[in-house]
mmCIF file of C-alpha atoms in Angstrom:
data_model
loop_
_atom_site.group_PDB
_atom_site.id
_atom_site.type_symbol
_atom_site.label_atom_id
_atom_site.label_comp_id
_atom_site.label_asym_id
_atom_site.label_seq_id
_atom_site.Cartn_x
_atom_site.Cartn_y
_atom_site.Cartn_z
ATOM 1 C CA MET F 1 7.297 -20.464 1.388
ATOM 2 C CA THR F 2 8.885 -18.117 -1.134
ATOM 3 C CA GLU F 3 8.942 -14.432 -0.992
ATOM 4 C CA SER F 4 7.681 -13.890 -4.500
ATOM 5 C CA LEU F 5 5.395 -15.386 -7.229
ATOM 6 C CA LEU F 6 6.319 -14.707 -10.919
ATOM 7 C CA LEU F 7 3.731 -15.150 -13.505
ATOM 8 C CA THR F 8 4.800 -14.775 -17.129
ATOM 9 C CA GLN F 9 3.026 -14.561 -20.382
ATOM 10 C CA PRO F 10 4.086 -16.832 -23.264
ATOM 11 C CA VAL F 11 4.848 -13.708 -25.425
ATOM 12 C CA SER F 12 6.318 -10.312 -24.673
ATOM 13 C CA ALA F 13 3.903 -8.290 -22.356
ATOM 14 C CA PRO F 14 4.134 -5.430 -19.931
ATOM 15 C CA GLY F 15 5.259 -6.126 -16.387
ATOM 16 C CA VAL F 16 3.676 -5.263 -13.078
ATOM 17 C CA LEU F 17 5.192 -5.482 -9.533
ATOM 18 C CA LEU F 18 2.405 -6.211 -7.022
ATOM 19 C CA LEU F 19 2.685 -5.392 -3.273
ATOM 20 C CA GLY F 20 0.514 -6.109 -0.263
ATOM 21 C CA GLY F 21 0.150 -4.061 2.943
ATOM 22 C CA ALA F 22 0.793 -4.257 6.564
ATOM 23 C CA GLU F 23 -0.560 -7.737 6.763
ATOM 24 C CA GLY F 24 2.583 -9.149 5.111
ATOM 25 C CA GLY F 25 2.978 -12.141 2.931
ATOM 26 C CA LEU F 26 2.016 -12.712 -0.744
ATOM 27 C CA HIS F 27 -1.047 -11.633 -2.626
ATOM 28 C CA GLU F 28 -1.296 -14.625 -4.987
ATOM 29 C CA ARG F 29 -5.014 -14.345 -5.919
ATOM 30 C CA ASP F 30 -4.445 -10.751 -6.974
ATOM 31 C CA ALA F 31 -1.357 -11.635 -8.935
ATOM 32 C CA ARG F 32 -3.235 -14.464 -10.865
ATOM 33 C CA ALA F 33 -6.081 -12.022 -11.681
ATOM 34 C CA LEU F 34 -3.569 -9.486 -13.039
ATOM 35 C CA HIS F 35 -1.882 -12.212 -15.031
ATOM 36 C CA ALA F 36 -5.087 -13.292 -16.607
ATOM 37 C CA GLU F 37 -5.416 -9.646 -17.980
ATOM 38 C CA GLY F 38 -2.220 -10.268 -20.021
ATOM 39 C CA TYR F 39 0.654 -8.996 -17.755
ATOM 40 C CA ASN F 40 3.894 -10.468 -16.562
ATOM 41 C CA VAL F 41 3.295 -10.210 -12.831
ATOM 42 C CA LEU F 42 5.659 -10.411 -10.007
ATOM 43 C CA ALA F 43 3.966 -10.491 -6.548
ATOM 44 C CA LEU F 44 6.596 -9.591 -3.857
ATOM 45 C CA ALA F 45 6.321 -10.207 -0.223
ATOM 46 C CA TYR F 46 8.630 -7.894 1.796
ATOM 47 C CA PHE F 47 8.065 -9.183 5.333
ATOM 48 C CA GLY F 48 5.969 -11.706 7.222
ATOM 49 C CA LEU F 49 7.475 -14.940 5.876
ATOM 50 C CA PRO F 50 10.091 -17.234 7.301
ATOM 51 C CA SER F 51 12.796 -15.908 4.926
ATOM 52 C CA LEU F 52 11.862 -12.222 5.475
ATOM 53 C CA PRO F 53 11.676 -9.724 8.370
ATOM 54 C CA PRO F 54 8.912 -10.455 10.841
ATOM 55 C CA GLY F 55 7.508 -6.908 10.553
ATOM 56 C CA LEU F 56 7.548 -3.729 8.493
ATOM 57 C CA VAL F 57 10.787 -2.397 9.973
ATOM 58 C CA GLU F 58 13.694 -1.053 7.728
ATOM 59 C CA ILE F 59 12.875 -2.618 4.528
ATOM 60 C CA PRO F 60 15.465 -1.787 2.023
ATOM 61 C CA LEU F 61 14.239 -0.042 -1.098
ATOM 62 C CA GLU F 62 16.966 -1.755 -2.854
ATOM 63 C CA TYR F 63 14.909 -5.023 -2.409
ATOM 64 C CA PHE F 64 12.208 -3.532 -4.458
ATOM 65 C CA PHE F 65 14.652 -2.249 -7.141
ATOM 66 C CA ALA F 66 15.960 -5.811 -7.482
ATOM 67 C CA ALA F 67 12.358 -6.906 -8.017
ATOM 68 C CA VAL F 68 12.042 -4.307 -10.832
ATOM 69 C CA ASP F 69 15.180 -5.603 -12.279
ATOM 70 C CA LYS F 70 13.454 -9.180 -12.591
ATOM 71 C CA ILE F 71 10.117 -8.010 -13.955
ATOM 72 C CA ALA F 72 11.849 -5.468 -16.408
ATOM 73 C CA SER F 73 14.142 -8.381 -17.828
ATOM 74 C CA LEU F 74 11.021 -10.148 -18.809
ATOM 75 C CA SER F 75 8.739 -7.362 -19.976
ATOM 76 C CA THR F 76 8.151 -4.861 -22.694
ATOM 77 C CA GLY F 77 6.741 -1.359 -22.234
ATOM 78 C CA ARG F 78 6.880 0.692 -18.882
ATOM 79 C CA ILE F 79 6.764 -1.141 -15.625
ATOM 80 C CA GLY F 80 3.721 -0.621 -13.377
ATOM 81 C CA VAL F 81 3.647 -0.971 -9.675
ATOM 82 C CA VAL F 82 0.412 -1.682 -7.705
ATOM 83 C CA GLY F 83 0.398 -1.557 -3.975
ATOM 84 C CA GLY F 84 -2.486 -1.792 -1.343
ATOM 85 C CA SER F 85 -2.446 0.155 1.872
ATOM 86 C CA ARG F 86 1.183 0.234 3.227
ATOM 87 C CA GLY F 87 2.050 -1.401 0.025
ATOM 88 C CA GLY F 88 0.680 1.838 -1.716
ATOM 89 C CA GLU F 89 3.258 3.809 0.190
ATOM 90 C CA ALA F 90 5.951 1.415 -0.948
ATOM 91 C CA ALA F 91 4.690 1.670 -4.635
ATOM 92 C CA LEU F 92 4.946 5.433 -4.767
ATOM 93 C CA LEU F 93 8.473 5.286 -3.006
ATOM 94 C CA ILE F 94 9.739 2.623 -5.636
ATOM 95 C CA GLY F 95 8.435 4.819 -8.525
ATOM 96 C CA ALA F 96 9.927 7.934 -6.983
ATOM 97 C CA HIS F 97 13.344 6.414 -6.942
ATOM 98 C CA ASP F 98 13.426 4.040 -9.900
ATOM 99 C CA ARG F 99 12.997 5.626 -13.386
ATOM 100 C CA ARG F 100 12.027 2.349 -14.848
ATOM 101 C CA VAL F 101 8.722 2.684 -13.300
ATOM 102 C CA GLY F 102 6.093 4.421 -15.537
ATOM 103 C CA ALA F 103 2.788 3.875 -13.776
ATOM 104 C CA VAL F 104 1.955 3.491 -10.119
ATOM 105 C CA VAL F 105 -1.416 2.492 -8.428
ATOM 106 C CA SER F 106 -1.739 3.090 -4.706
ATOM 107 C CA VAL F 107 -5.034 1.562 -3.404
ATOM 108 C CA ALA F 108 -6.186 2.636 -0.010
ATOM 109 C CA GLY F 109 -2.468 3.922 0.346
ATOM 110 C CA GLY F 110 -0.900 7.068 1.474
ATOM 111 C CA GLY F 111 1.755 9.535 0.164
ATOM 112 C CA LEU F 112 3.571 10.199 3.479
ATOM 113 C CA LEU F 113 6.257 8.186 5.098
ATOM 114 C CA THR F 114 4.725 6.580 8.222
ATOM 115 C CA GLN F 115 6.156 4.569 11.164
ATOM 116 C CA GLY F 116 7.021 0.918 10.806
ATOM 117 C CA VAL F 117 5.046 -2.106 12.414
ATOM 118 C CA ASP F 118 7.284 -4.133 14.603
ATOM 119 C CA TYR F 119 5.271 -7.213 15.472
ATOM 120 C CA ARG F 120 7.879 -8.399 17.678
ATOM 121 C CA ALA F 121 6.968 -5.680 20.288
ATOM 122 C CA GLY F 122 3.803 -7.599 21.391
ATOM 123 C CA GLY F 123 0.247 -6.304 21.382
ATOM 124 C CA LEU F 124 -1.199 -3.435 19.231
ATOM 125 C CA LEU F 125 -0.367 -0.749 21.691
ATOM 126 C CA ASP F 126 3.231 -2.045 22.335
ATOM 127 C CA ILE F 127 3.659 -2.008 18.455
ATOM 128 C CA LEU F 128 2.457 1.589 18.147
ATOM 129 C CA ASP F 129 4.712 2.639 20.941
ATOM 130 C CA THR F 130 7.745 1.138 19.414
ATOM 131 C CA PRO F 131 9.627 3.698 17.214
ATOM 132 C CA ALA F 132 10.703 2.079 14.020
ATOM 133 C CA ALA F 133 11.281 3.265 10.287
ATOM 134 C CA SER F 134 9.441 1.491 7.685
ATOM 135 C CA TRP F 135 12.079 1.842 4.767
ATOM 136 C CA THR F 136 15.667 2.410 4.260
ATOM 137 C CA LEU F 137 17.685 3.719 1.349
ATOM 138 C CA ARG F 138 21.410 2.955 0.938
ATOM 139 C CA ARG F 139 21.350 1.553 4.631
ATOM 140 C CA LYS F 140 19.923 4.687 5.919
ATOM 141 C CA PRO F 141 16.482 4.575 7.666
ATOM 142 C CA LEU F 142 14.014 7.158 5.879
ATOM 143 C CA ASP F 143 12.577 9.720 8.189
ATOM 144 C CA TYR F 144 8.777 8.974 9.199
ATOM 145 C CA LEU F 145 5.849 10.471 10.602
ATOM 146 C CA PRO F 146 5.437 8.768 14.058
ATOM 147 C CA TYR F 147 2.255 7.393 15.469
ATOM 148 C CA GLN F 148 0.182 9.582 17.858
ATOM 149 C CA VAL F 149 -1.993 7.236 19.561
ATOM 150 C CA ARG F 150 -5.213 8.806 20.955
ATOM 151 C CA ASP F 151 -6.928 7.969 24.268
ATOM 152 C CA GLU F 152 -9.885 6.862 22.291
ATOM 153 C CA LEU F 153 -7.903 4.110 20.658
ATOM 154 C CA ARG F 154 -6.420 2.898 23.869
ATOM 155 C CA GLU F 155 -9.841 2.735 25.417
ATOM 156 C CA GLN F 156 -11.133 0.689 22.554
ATOM 157 C CA VAL F 157 -8.283 -1.785 23.212
ATOM 158 C CA ALA F 158 -9.048 -1.780 26.912
ATOM 159 C CA GLN F 159 -12.679 -2.441 26.350
ATOM 160 C CA GLY F 160 -12.034 -5.166 23.645
ATOM 161 C CA GLU F 161 -13.930 -3.065 21.131
ATOM 162 C CA PRO F 162 -13.156 -3.035 17.425
ATOM 163 C CA VAL F 163 -10.248 -0.664 16.936
ATOM 164 C CA ARG F 164 -10.246 2.328 14.545
ATOM 165 C CA LEU F 165 -6.461 2.299 13.803
ATOM 166 C CA ARG F 166 -6.657 5.588 12.139
ATOM 167 C CA LEU F 167 -6.747 7.123 15.722
ATOM 168 C CA ALA F 168 -2.915 6.044 15.966
ATOM 169 C CA PHE F 169 -2.080 8.387 12.983
ATOM 170 C CA PRO F 170 -1.720 12.220 13.302
ATOM 171 C CA ASP F 171 -3.207 14.835 11.202
ATOM 172 C CA VAL F 172 -1.060 16.074 8.130
ATOM 173 C CA PRO F 173 1.758 18.141 9.882
ATOM 174 C CA ALA F 174 2.670 21.594 8.986
ATOM 175 C CA ASP F 175 6.148 20.327 8.127
ATOM 176 C CA VAL F 176 4.650 17.742 5.626
ATOM 177 C CA ALA F 177 7.600 18.184 3.260
ATOM 178 C CA ARG F 178 9.645 16.201 5.672
ATOM 179 C CA TYR F 179 7.680 13.213 5.177
ATOM 180 C CA ARG F 180 6.101 13.690 1.767
ATOM 181 C CA ILE F 181 6.859 11.105 -0.911
ATOM 182 C CA PRO F 182 7.912 13.102 -4.068
ATOM 183 C CA VAL F 183 5.347 11.629 -6.430
ATOM 184 C CA GLU F 184 6.122 14.177 -9.091
ATOM 185 C CA ARG F 185 9.472 12.543 -9.619
ATOM 186 C CA ILE F 186 7.733 9.300 -10.926
ATOM 187 C CA ASP F 187 8.306 9.001 -14.528
ATOM 188 C CA GLY F 188 4.544 8.537 -15.534
ATOM 189 C CA PRO F 189 1.252 8.817 -14.128
ATOM 190 C CA VAL F 190 -0.038 7.824 -10.636
ATOM 191 C CA LEU F 191 -3.484 6.744 -9.624
ATOM 192 C CA MET F 192 -4.554 7.000 -6.033
ATOM 193 C CA LEU F 193 -7.750 5.201 -4.936
ATOM 194 C CA CYS F 194 -9.039 5.912 -1.455
ATOM 195 C CA GLY F 195 -12.340 5.344 0.574
ATOM 196 C CA SER F 196 -13.786 8.490 2.267
ATOM 197 C CA ASP F 197 -14.578 6.444 5.420
ATOM 198 C CA ASP F 198 -11.247 4.651 5.657
ATOM 199 C CA GLN F 199 -10.847 3.878 9.445
ATOM 200 C CA ASN F 200 -7.569 2.053 8.991
ATOM 201 C CA TRP F 201 -5.567 5.237 8.444
ATOM 202 C CA PRO F 202 -6.108 8.720 6.937
ATOM 203 C CA SER F 203 -5.531 7.551 3.428
ATOM 204 C CA VAL F 204 -7.325 10.394 1.702
ATOM 205 C CA ALA F 205 -5.396 13.182 3.627
ATOM 206 C CA TYR F 206 -2.109 11.458 3.322
ATOM 207 C CA SER F 207 -2.675 10.758 -0.353
ATOM 208 C CA GLN F 208 -3.843 14.324 -0.956
ATOM 209 C CA ALA F 209 -0.871 15.773 0.800
ATOM 210 C CA ALA F 210 1.332 13.979 -1.772
ATOM 211 C CA ALA F 211 -0.809 14.680 -4.855
ATOM 212 C CA ASP F 212 -0.954 18.511 -4.116
ATOM 213 C CA GLY F 213 1.434 20.315 -6.493
ATOM 214 C CA ALA F 214 2.052 17.027 -8.595
ATOM 215 C CA ASP F 215 0.337 17.271 -12.028
ATOM 216 C CA ASN F 216 0.855 13.395 -12.774
ATOM 217 C CA VAL F 217 -1.530 12.309 -10.012
ATOM 218 C CA GLU F 218 -5.248 11.432 -9.970
ATOM 219 C CA LEU F 219 -6.841 10.939 -6.590
ATOM 220 C CA ARG F 220 -10.198 9.179 -6.912
ATOM 221 C CA ILE F 221 -12.156 9.033 -3.610
ATOM 222 C CA TYR F 222 -14.994 6.441 -3.150
ATOM 223 C CA GLU F 223 -17.624 8.122 -1.029
ATOM 224 C CA GLY F 224 -18.610 6.048 2.094
ATOM 225 C CA ALA F 225 -16.211 3.401 1.392
ATOM 226 C CA GLY F 226 -13.722 1.993 4.101
ATOM 227 C CA HIS F 227 -10.125 0.595 3.943
ATOM 228 C CA PRO F 228 -10.740 -2.775 1.996
ATOM 229 C CA LEU F 229 -10.529 -1.556 -1.533
ATOM 230 C CA ASN F 230 -7.633 -3.749 -2.652
ATOM 231 C CA GLY F 231 -7.782 -6.617 -4.915
ATOM 232 C CA PRO F 232 -10.166 -8.202 -7.532
ATOM 233 C CA PRO F 233 -13.906 -8.615 -6.691
ATOM 234 C CA GLY F 234 -14.591 -11.847 -4.824
ATOM 235 C CA GLN F 235 -17.225 -12.795 -2.131
ATOM 236 C CA PRO F 236 -19.199 -9.803 -1.011
ATOM 237 C CA TYR F 237 -18.171 -8.383 2.265
ATOM 238 C CA THR F 238 -20.381 -9.412 5.181
ATOM 239 C CA ASP F 239 -18.831 -7.054 7.859
ATOM 240 C CA THR F 240 -16.244 -4.259 8.193
ATOM 241 C CA LEU F 241 -13.960 -6.080 10.582
ATOM 242 C CA SER F 242 -10.457 -7.439 10.014
ATOM 243 C CA PRO F 243 -8.041 -9.240 12.462
ATOM 244 C CA GLY F 244 -5.069 -7.467 13.973
ATOM 245 C CA PRO F 245 -2.402 -8.149 16.653
ATOM 246 C CA GLY F 246 -4.740 -9.111 19.612
ATOM 247 C CA VAL F 247 -7.652 -7.014 18.271
ATOM 248 C CA LEU F 248 -10.243 -6.537 15.561
ATOM 249 C CA PHE F 249 -9.815 -3.444 13.266
ATOM 250 C CA GLU F 250 -12.892 -1.605 12.212
ATOM 251 C CA MET F 251 -12.018 -0.904 8.638
ATOM 252 C CA GLY F 252 -14.987 1.688 7.952
ATOM 253 C CA GLY F 253 -17.630 1.833 5.250
ATOM 254 C CA THR F 254 -20.429 -0.857 4.992
ATOM 255 C CA PRO F 255 -20.307 -4.388 3.609
ATOM 256 C CA GLU F 256 -22.285 -3.186 0.602
ATOM 257 C CA VAL F 257 -20.455 0.128 -0.280
ATOM 258 C CA ASN F 258 -17.020 -1.767 0.348
ATOM 259 C CA THR F 259 -18.009 -4.510 -2.035
ATOM 260 C CA LYS F 260 -19.051 -2.101 -4.800
ATOM 261 C CA ALA F 261 -15.998 0.181 -4.165
ATOM 262 C CA ARG F 262 -13.571 -2.820 -4.377
ATOM 263 C CA ALA F 263 -15.042 -3.837 -7.801
ATOM 264 C CA ALA F 264 -14.860 -0.221 -9.001
ATOM 265 C CA ALA F 265 -11.209 0.127 -7.682
ATOM 266 C CA TRP F 266 -10.223 -3.019 -9.483
ATOM 267 C CA SER F 267 -11.784 -1.763 -12.661
ATOM 268 C CA ALA F 268 -10.031 1.609 -12.364
ATOM 269 C CA THR F 269 -6.682 -0.217 -11.779
ATOM 270 C CA LEU F 270 -7.066 -2.362 -14.835
ATOM 271 C CA GLU F 271 -8.019 0.574 -17.067
ATOM 272 C CA PHE F 272 -5.169 2.548 -15.760
ATOM 273 C CA LEU F 273 -2.581 -0.119 -16.284
ATOM 274 C CA GLN F 274 -3.951 -0.709 -19.892
ATOM 275 C CA GLU F 275 -3.670 2.905 -20.712
ATOM 276 C CA ASN F 276 -0.115 3.380 -19.135
ATOM 277 C CA THR F 277 1.844 0.268 -19.488
ATOM 278 C CA GLY F 278 1.601 -0.205 -23.254
ATOM 279 C CA ILE F 279 -0.525 -3.421 -23.130
ATOM 280 C CA THR F 280 -2.584 -4.241 -26.359
ATOM 281 C CA ARG F 281 -5.917 -5.763 -26.766
#
């Protein structure tokens, strides 16, 4: 499998870099949906494929900058970056370090640098107990907010119950500046979309921590929605569970609310990109 999918238009068009989250791999369906809206799209995997690292561990930001090189060489206007979950964290980082990026959408993402996910460690608790940086810049690991696994989560794993992964993430710390992504450095607007009942991680609090003091950020919260907001509308959700390493994750919200919120988040993403990447209708 290839680590990327490039979809181009027959005429000059704005470009979008598309990133998935901690599940790894490519989001081909999302890429094709964006392409149908008139964009050049580069969907990029950054781990979880044979040619890439097995986990979200020390991924070089330069890898993403090279992807911006590619999409920028084919596109007009400002480059947009869209990322879901941990891909939202990556999207904000890329925008903060690459001046060619003029619009960023973080869907169920977060504005703090968080601990990596080393799938080689074993089961979920082993992964959470294994220190690892998610990102590097100029070969130096970026500092990160470490997991803080609560006893409640360990009990959920022991009992074989659906796991609320947000119980592994600490509250926003007093020294938040140490981990905060400087979103105000992004050369354009930022849209953060979160569900108020996200049980995968504290996306609202972590996004708000980055948005505070940045006048280029809009944080939009979908009341009662859980984590699965990313991507174009498809089949309605029938439950709130998602597979994880030896566990099922409880993602939050309800099937009905999540289905409606995903559709709303996709519409908001398209509207934002249309307004901020120079596409014409």
